[in-house]
mmCIF file of C-alpha atoms in Angstrom:
data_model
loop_
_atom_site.group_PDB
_atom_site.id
_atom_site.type_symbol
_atom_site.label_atom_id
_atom_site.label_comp_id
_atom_site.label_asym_id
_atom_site.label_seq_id
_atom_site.Cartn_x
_atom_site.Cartn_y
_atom_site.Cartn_z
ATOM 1 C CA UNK J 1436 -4.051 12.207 0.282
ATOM 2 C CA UNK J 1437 -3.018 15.647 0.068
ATOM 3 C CA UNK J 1438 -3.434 18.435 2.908
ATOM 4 C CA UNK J 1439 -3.543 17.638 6.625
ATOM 5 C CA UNK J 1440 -7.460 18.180 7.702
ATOM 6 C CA UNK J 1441 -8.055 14.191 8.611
ATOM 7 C CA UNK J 1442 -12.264 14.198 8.636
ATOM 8 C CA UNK J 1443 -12.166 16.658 5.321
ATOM 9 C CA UNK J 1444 -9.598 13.316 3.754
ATOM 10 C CA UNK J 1445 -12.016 10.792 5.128
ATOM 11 C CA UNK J 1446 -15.639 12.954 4.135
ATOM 12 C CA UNK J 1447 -13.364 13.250 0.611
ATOM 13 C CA UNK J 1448 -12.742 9.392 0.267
ATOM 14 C CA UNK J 1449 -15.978 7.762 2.272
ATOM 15 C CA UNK J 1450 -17.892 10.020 -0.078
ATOM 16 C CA UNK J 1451 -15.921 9.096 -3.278
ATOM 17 C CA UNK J 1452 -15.860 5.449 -2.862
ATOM 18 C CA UNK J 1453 -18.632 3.530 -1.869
ATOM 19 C CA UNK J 1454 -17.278 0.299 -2.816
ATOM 20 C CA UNK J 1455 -14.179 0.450 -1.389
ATOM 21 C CA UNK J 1456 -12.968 3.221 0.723
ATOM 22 C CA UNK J 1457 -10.115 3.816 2.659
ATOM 23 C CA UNK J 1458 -7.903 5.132 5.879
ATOM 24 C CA UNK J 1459 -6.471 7.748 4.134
ATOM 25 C CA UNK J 1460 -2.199 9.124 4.673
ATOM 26 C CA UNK J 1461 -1.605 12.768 5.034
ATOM 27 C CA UNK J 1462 2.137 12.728 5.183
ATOM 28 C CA UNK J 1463 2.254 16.511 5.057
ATOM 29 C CA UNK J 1464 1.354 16.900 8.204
ATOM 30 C CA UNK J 1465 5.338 16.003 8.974
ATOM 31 C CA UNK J 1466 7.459 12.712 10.625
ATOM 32 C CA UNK J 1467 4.848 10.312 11.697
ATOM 33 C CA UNK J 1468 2.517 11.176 9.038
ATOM 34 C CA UNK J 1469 4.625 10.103 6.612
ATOM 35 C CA UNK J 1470 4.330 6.136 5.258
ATOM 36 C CA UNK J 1471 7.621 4.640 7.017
ATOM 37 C CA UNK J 1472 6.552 6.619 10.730
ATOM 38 C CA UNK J 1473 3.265 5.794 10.481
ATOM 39 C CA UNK J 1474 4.081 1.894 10.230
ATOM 40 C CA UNK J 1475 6.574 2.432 12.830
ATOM 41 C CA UNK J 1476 4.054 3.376 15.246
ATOM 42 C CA UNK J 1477 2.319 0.247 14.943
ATOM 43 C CA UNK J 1478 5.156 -2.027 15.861
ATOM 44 C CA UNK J 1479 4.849 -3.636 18.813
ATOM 45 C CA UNK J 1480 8.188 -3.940 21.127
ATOM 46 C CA UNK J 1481 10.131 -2.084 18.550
ATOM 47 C CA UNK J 1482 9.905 1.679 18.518
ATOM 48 C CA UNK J 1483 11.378 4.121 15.804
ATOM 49 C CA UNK J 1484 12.528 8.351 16.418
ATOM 50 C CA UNK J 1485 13.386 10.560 13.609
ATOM 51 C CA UNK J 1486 17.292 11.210 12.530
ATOM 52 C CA UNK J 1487 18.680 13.981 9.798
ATOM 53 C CA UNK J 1488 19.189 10.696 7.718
ATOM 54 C CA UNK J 1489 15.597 9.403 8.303
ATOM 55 C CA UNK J 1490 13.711 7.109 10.890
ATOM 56 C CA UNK J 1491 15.631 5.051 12.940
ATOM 57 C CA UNK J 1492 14.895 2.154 15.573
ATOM 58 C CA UNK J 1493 15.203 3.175 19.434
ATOM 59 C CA UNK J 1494 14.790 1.658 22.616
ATOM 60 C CA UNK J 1495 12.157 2.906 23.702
ATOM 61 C CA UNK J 1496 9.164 4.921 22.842
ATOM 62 C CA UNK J 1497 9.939 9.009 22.611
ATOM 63 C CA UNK J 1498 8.324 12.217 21.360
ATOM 64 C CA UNK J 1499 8.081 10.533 17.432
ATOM 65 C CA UNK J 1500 6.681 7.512 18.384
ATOM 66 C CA UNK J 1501 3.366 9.045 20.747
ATOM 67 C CA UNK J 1502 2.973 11.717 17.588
ATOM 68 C CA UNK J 1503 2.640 8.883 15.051
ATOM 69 C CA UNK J 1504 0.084 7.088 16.983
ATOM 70 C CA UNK J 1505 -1.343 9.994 17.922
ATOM 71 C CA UNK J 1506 -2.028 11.248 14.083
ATOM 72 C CA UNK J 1507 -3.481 7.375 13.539
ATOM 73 C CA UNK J 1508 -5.936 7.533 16.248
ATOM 74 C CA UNK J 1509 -7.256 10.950 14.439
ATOM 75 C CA UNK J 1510 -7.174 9.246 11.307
ATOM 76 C CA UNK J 1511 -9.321 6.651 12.687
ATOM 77 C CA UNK J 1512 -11.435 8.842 14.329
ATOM 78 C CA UNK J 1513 -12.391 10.411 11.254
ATOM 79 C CA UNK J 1514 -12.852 7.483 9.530
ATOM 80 C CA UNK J 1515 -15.491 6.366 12.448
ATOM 81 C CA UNK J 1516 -17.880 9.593 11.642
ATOM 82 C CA UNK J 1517 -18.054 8.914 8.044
ATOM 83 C CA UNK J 1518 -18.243 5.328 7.995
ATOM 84 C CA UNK J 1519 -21.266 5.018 10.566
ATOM 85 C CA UNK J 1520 -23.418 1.967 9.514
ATOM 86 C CA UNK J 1521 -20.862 1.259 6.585
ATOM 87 C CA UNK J 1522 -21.053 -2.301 5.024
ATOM 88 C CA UNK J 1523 -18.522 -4.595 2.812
ATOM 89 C CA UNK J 1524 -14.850 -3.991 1.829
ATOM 90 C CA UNK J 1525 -12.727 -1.277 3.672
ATOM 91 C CA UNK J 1526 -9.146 -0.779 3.024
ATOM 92 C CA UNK J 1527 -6.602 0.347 5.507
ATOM 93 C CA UNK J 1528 -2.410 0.360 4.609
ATOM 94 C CA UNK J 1529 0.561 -0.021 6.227
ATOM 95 C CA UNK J 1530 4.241 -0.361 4.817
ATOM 96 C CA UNK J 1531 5.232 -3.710 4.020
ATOM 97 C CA UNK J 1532 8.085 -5.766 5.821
ATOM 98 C CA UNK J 1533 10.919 -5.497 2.973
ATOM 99 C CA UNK J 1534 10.154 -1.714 2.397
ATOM 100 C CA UNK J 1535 10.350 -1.108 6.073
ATOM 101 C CA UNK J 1536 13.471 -3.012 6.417
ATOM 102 C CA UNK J 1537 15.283 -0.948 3.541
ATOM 103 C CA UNK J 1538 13.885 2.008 5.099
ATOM 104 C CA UNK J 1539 14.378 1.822 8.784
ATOM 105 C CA UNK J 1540 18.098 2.152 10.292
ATOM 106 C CA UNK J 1541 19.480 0.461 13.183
ATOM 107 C CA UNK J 1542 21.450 2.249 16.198
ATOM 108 C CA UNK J 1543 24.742 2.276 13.550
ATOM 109 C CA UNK J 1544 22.878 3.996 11.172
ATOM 110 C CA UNK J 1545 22.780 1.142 8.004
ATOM 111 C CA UNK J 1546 19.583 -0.149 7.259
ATOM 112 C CA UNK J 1547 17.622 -3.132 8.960
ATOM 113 C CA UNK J 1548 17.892 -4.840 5.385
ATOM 114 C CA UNK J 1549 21.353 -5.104 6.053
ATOM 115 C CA UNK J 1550 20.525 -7.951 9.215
ATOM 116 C CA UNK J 1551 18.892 -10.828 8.449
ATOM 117 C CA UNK J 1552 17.840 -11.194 12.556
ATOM 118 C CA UNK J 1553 17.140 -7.994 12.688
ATOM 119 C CA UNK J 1554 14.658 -8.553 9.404
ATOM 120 C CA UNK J 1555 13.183 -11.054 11.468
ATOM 121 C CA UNK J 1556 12.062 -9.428 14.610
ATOM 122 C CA UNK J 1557 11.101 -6.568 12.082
ATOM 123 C CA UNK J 1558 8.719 -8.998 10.269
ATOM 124 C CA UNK J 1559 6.975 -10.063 13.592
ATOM 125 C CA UNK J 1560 6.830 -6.557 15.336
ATOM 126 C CA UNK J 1561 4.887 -5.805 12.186
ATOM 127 C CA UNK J 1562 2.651 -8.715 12.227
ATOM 128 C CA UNK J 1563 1.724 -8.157 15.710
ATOM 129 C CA UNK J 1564 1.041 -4.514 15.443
ATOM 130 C CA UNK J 1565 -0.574 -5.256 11.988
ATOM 131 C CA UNK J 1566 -3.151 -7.594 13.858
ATOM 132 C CA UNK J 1567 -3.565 -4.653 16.797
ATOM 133 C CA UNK J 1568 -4.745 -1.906 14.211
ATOM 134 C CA UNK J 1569 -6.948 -4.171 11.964
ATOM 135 C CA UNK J 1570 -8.917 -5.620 15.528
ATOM 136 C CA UNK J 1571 -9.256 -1.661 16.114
ATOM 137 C CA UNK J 1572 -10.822 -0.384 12.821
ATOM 138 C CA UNK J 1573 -13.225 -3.874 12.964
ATOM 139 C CA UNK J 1574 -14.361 -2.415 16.287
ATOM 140 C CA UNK J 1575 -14.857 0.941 15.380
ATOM 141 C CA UNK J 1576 -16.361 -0.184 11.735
ATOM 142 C CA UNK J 1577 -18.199 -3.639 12.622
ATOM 143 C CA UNK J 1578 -19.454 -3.653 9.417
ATOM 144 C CA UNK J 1579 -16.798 -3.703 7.441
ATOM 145 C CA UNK J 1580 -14.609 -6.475 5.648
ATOM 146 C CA UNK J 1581 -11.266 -5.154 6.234
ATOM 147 C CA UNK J 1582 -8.774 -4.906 3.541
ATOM 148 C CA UNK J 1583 -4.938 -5.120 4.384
ATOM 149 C CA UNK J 1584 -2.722 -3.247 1.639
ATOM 150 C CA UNK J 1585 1.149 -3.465 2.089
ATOM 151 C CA UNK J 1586 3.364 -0.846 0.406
ATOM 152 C CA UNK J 1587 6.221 -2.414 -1.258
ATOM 153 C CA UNK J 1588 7.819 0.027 -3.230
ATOM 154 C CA UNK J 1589 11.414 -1.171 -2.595
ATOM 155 C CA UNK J 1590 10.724 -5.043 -2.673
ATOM 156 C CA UNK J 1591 12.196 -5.315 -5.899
ATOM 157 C CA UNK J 1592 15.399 -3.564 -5.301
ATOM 158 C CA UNK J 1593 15.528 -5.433 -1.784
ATOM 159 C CA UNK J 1594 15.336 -9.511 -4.623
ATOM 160 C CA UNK J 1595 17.530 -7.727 -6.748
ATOM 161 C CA UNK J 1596 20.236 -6.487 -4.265
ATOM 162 C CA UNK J 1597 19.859 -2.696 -5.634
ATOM 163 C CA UNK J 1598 19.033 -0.884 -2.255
ATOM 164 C CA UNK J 1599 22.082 1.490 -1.187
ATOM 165 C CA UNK J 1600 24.254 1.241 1.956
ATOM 166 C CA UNK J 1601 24.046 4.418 4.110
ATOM 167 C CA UNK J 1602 27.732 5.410 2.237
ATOM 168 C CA UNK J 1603 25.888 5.342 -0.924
ATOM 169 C CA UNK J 1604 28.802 3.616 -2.397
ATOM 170 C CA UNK J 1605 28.038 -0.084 -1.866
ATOM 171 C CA UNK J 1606 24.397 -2.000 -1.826
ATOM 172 C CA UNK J 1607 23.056 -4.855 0.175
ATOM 173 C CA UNK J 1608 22.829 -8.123 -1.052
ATOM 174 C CA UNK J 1609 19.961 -9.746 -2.511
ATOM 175 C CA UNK J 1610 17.483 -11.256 -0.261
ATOM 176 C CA UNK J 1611 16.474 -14.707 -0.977
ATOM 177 C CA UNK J 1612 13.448 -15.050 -2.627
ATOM 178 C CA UNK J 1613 12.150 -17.650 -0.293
ATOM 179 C CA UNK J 1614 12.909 -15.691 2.828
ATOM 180 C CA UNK J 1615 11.117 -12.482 1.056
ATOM 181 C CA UNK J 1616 8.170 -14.697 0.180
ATOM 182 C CA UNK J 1617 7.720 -15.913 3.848
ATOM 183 C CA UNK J 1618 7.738 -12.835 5.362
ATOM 184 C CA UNK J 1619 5.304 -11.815 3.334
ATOM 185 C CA UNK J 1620 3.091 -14.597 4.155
ATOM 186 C CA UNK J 1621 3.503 -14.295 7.719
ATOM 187 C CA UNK J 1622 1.879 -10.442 7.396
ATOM 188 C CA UNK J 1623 -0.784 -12.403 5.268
ATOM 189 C CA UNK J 1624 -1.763 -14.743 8.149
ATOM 190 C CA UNK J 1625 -1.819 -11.979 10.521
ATOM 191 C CA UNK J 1626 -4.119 -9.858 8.453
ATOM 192 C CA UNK J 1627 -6.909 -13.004 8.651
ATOM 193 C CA UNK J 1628 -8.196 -11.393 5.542
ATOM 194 C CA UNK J 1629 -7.693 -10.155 2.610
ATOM 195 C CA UNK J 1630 -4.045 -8.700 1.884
ATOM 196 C CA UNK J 1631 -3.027 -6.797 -1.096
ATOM 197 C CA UNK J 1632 0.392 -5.555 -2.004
ATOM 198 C CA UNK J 1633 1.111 -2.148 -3.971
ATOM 199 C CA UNK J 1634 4.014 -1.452 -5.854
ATOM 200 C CA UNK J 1635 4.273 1.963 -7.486
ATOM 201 C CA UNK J 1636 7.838 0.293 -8.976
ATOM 202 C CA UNK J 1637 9.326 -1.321 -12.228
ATOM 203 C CA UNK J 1638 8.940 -5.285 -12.302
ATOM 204 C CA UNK J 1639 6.772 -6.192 -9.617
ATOM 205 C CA UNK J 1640 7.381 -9.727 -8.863
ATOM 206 C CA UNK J 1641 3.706 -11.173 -9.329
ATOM 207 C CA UNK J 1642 4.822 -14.783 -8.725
ATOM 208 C CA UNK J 1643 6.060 -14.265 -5.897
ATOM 209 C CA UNK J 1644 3.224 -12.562 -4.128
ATOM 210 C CA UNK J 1645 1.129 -15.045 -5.194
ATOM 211 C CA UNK J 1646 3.337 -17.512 -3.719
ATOM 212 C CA UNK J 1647 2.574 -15.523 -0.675
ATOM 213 C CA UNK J 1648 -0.801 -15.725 -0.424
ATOM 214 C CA UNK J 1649 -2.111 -12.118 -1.547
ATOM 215 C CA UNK J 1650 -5.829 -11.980 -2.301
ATOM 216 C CA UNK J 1651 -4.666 -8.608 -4.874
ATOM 217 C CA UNK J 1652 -1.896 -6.989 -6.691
ATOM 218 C CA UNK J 1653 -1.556 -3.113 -6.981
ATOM 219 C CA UNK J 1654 0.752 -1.757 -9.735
ATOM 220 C CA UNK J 1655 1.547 1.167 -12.263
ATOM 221 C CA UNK J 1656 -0.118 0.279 -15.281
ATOM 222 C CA UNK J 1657 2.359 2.558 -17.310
ATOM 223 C CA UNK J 1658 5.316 0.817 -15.455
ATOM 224 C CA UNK J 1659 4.229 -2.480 -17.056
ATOM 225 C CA UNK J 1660 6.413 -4.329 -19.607
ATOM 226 C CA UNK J 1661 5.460 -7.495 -22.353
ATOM 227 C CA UNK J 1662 7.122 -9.182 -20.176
ATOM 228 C CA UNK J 1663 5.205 -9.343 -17.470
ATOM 229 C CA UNK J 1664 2.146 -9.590 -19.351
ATOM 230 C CA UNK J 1665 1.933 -13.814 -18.837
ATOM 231 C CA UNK J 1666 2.488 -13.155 -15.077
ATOM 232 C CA UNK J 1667 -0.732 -11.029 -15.221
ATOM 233 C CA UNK J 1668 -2.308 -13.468 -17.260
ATOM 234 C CA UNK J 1669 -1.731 -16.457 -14.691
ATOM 235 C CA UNK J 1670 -2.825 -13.992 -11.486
ATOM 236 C CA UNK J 1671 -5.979 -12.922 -13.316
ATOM 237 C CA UNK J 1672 -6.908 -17.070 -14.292
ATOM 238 C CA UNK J 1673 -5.663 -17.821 -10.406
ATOM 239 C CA UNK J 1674 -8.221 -15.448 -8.953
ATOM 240 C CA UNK J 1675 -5.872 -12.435 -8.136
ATOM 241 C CA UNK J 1676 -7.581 -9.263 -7.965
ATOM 242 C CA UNK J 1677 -5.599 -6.348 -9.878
ATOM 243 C CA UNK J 1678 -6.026 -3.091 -8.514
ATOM 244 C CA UNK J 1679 -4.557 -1.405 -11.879
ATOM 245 C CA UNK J 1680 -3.035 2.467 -11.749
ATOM 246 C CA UNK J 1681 -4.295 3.669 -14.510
ATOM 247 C CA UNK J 1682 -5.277 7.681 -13.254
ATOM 248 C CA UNK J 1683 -2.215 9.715 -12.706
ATOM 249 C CA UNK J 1684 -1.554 10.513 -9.385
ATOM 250 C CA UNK J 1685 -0.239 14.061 -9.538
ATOM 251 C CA UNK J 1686 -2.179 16.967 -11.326
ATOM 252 C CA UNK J 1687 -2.737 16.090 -14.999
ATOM 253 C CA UNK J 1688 -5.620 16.862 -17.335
ATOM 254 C CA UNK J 1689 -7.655 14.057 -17.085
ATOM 255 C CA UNK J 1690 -9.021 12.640 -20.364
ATOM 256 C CA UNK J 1691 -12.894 10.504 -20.615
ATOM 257 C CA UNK J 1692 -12.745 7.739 -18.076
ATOM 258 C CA UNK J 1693 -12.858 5.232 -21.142
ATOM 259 C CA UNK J 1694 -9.794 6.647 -22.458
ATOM 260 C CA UNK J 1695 -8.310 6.516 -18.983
ATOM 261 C CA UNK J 1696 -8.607 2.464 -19.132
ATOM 262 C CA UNK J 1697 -8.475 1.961 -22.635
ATOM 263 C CA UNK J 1698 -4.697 0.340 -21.605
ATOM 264 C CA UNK J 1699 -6.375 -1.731 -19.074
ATOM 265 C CA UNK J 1700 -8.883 -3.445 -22.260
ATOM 266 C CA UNK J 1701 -5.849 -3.180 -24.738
ATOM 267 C CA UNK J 1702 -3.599 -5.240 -22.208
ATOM 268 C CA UNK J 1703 -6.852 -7.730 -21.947
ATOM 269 C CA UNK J 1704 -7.174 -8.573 -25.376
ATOM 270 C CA UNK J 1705 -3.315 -9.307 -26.033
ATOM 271 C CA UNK J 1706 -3.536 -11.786 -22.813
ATOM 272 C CA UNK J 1707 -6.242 -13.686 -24.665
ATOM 273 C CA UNK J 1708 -8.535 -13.107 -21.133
ATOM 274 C CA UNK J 1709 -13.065 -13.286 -21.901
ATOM 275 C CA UNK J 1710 -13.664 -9.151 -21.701
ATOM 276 C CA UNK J 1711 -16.283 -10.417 -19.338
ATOM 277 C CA UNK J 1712 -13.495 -10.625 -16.560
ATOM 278 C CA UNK J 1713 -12.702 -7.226 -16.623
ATOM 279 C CA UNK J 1714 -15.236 -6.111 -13.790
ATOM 280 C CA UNK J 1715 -14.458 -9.377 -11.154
ATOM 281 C CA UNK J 1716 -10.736 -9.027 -11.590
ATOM 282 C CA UNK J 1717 -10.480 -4.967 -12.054
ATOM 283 C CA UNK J 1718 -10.132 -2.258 -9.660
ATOM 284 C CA UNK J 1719 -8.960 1.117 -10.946
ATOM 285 C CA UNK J 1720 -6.676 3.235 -9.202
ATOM 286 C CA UNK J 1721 -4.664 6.262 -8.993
ATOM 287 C CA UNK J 1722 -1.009 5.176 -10.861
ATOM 288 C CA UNK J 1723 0.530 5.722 -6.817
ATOM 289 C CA UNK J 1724 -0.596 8.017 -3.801
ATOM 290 C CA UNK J 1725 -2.245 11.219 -3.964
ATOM 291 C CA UNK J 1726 -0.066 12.942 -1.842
ATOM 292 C CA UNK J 1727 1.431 15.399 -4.412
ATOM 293 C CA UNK J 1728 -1.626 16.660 -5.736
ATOM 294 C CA UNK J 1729 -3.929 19.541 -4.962
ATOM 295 C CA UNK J 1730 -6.816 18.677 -3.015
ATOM 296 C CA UNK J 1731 -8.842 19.327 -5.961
ATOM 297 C CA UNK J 1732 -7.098 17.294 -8.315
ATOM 298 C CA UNK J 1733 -7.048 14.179 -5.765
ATOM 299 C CA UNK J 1734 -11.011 14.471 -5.641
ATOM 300 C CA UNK J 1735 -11.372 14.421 -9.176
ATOM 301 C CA UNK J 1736 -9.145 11.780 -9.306
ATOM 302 C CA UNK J 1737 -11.113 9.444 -7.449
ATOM 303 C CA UNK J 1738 -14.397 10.298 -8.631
ATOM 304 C CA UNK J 1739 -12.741 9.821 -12.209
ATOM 305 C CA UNK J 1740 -11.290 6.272 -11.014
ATOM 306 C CA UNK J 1741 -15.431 5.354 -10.447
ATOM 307 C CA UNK J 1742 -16.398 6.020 -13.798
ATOM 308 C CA UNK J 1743 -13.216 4.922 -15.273
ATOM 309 C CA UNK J 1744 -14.389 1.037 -13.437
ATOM 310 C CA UNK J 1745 -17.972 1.749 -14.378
ATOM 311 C CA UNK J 1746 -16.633 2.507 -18.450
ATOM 312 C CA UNK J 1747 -15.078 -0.719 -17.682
ATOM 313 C CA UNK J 1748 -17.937 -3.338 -16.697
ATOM 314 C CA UNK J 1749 -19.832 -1.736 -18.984
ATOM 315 C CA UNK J 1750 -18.306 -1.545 -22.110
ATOM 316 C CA UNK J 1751 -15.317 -4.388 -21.383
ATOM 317 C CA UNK J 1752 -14.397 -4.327 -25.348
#
């Protein structure tokens, strides 16, 4: 979300969404705040400080570290007051292992990617801090069914051996898709609920994270190609939730919310799927975060998302 006012984001989004709200970001409030620092707060045993060149692991915890834990524990304590006597799904985030290891350096200054160990302990810092944070918003929201979202935007450039070396002249190699899909899975355990991924990238592998045990799948619905149409095809028939981008995510004049998801029903009847499925398999999102619009704009976004869904179980043709 846009701005850095934590209770106006979470009165903005509890007020929004009733079926599904969510911890909101507000990376502009500066390192910490930002998707990679905020993760790296909640590792536990592995600690993270700020370079020119971006976030990189330490020994210990410093000045970065207490500030990005420190914004969270706002974040959550906003999130409290609105979501007094809440009931059903809530969804918090948190960057996803192969993301974070692309993203993260290590005391040389090339990326964790470029270490398989190093992925390793990575992957179950992660999980263990993952567990931490979801116990903590179950306390302070007993009512709610917790939903984990991972951010993945690099995971396909980390299977297709695209992400850059800190020269910029070489990239790492490939990850094997079976050590990609594990790690995944152990994130999925730890959650002990419902994970989804989100990719805001070109060819999101949907096999794979089904492999991996995700309950949903969050993509760009303009990113989409043909195809990857029978991949979406099998997830819907398999019982994998879509949470579909289908509102832009930056200031844009918005058209009706049926034209918004017209795609969405278009993409439905070339997949052969009963219209009827639409509303159990559908959520509809902004295309990515909200982070670049105004504050305005990012309201009206996600009051247009609701009737966009609402166009959608109610006139599925």
């Amino acid at each position: 979300m846009p701005g850095g006012d934590a209770r106006e984001a979470a009165k903005t989004v509890t007020g929004s969404l009733e079926a599904l709200p969510y911890l909101p970001e507000l990376p502009a409030r500066g390192p910490g705040a930002d998707m990679i620092g905020r993760t790296a707060g909640m590792l536990v045993e592995l600690y993270a400080h700020v370079e020119p060149s971006g976030w990189r692991i330490s020994d210990r915890p410093g000045r970065d570290t207490r500030r990005a834990r420190s914004w969270l524990g706002e974040d959550l304590d906003a999130l409290e007051e609105f979501t007094q006597g809440h009931q059903g799904a809530l969804k918090v985030s948190a960057v996803g292992p192969w993301t974070l290891a692309a993203s993260l350096e290590l005391r040389g200054g090339e990326a964790a990617l470029s270490d398989p160990g190093a992925c390793r302990d990575l992957t179950a810092s992660l999980a263990e801090g993952v567990r931490a944070h979801l116990a903590e918003v179950r306390r302070r929201v007993p009512g709610a069914e917790v939903v984990l979202q991972l951010d993945e935007p690099s995971l396909t450039s980390v299977l297709r051996g695209s992400v850059r070396t800190a020269s910029g002249y070489r990239t790492h190699a490939a990850v094997d898709r079976g050590v990609v899909e594990g790690a995944l899975r152990t994130l999925v355990e730890a959650a002990d609920g419902p994970v989804v991924v989100h990719s805001c990238a070109p060819a999101v592998p949907f096999g794979l994270l089904r492999r991996a045990g995700v309950a949903g799948i969050s993509f760009d619905l303009s990113l989409l190609t043909e195809g990857e149409e029978e991949a979406i095809g099998e997830a819907v028939e398999g019982g994998t939730a879509l949470l579909i981008g289908a509102v832009p995510g930056t200031d844009t004049p918005l058209s009706d919310p049926a034209g918004s998801v017209e795609g969405v029903r278009t993409l439905w009847r070339r997949l052969g799927l009963a219209p009827a499925t639409l509303a159990e398999s559908v959520v509809v999102t902004p295309s990515c975060g909200l982070a670049g619009a105004s504050p305005g704009y990012a309201r009206a976004a996600l009051a247009h998302c609701v009737r966009a869904a609402r166009s959608l179980a109610d006139n599925p043709e």
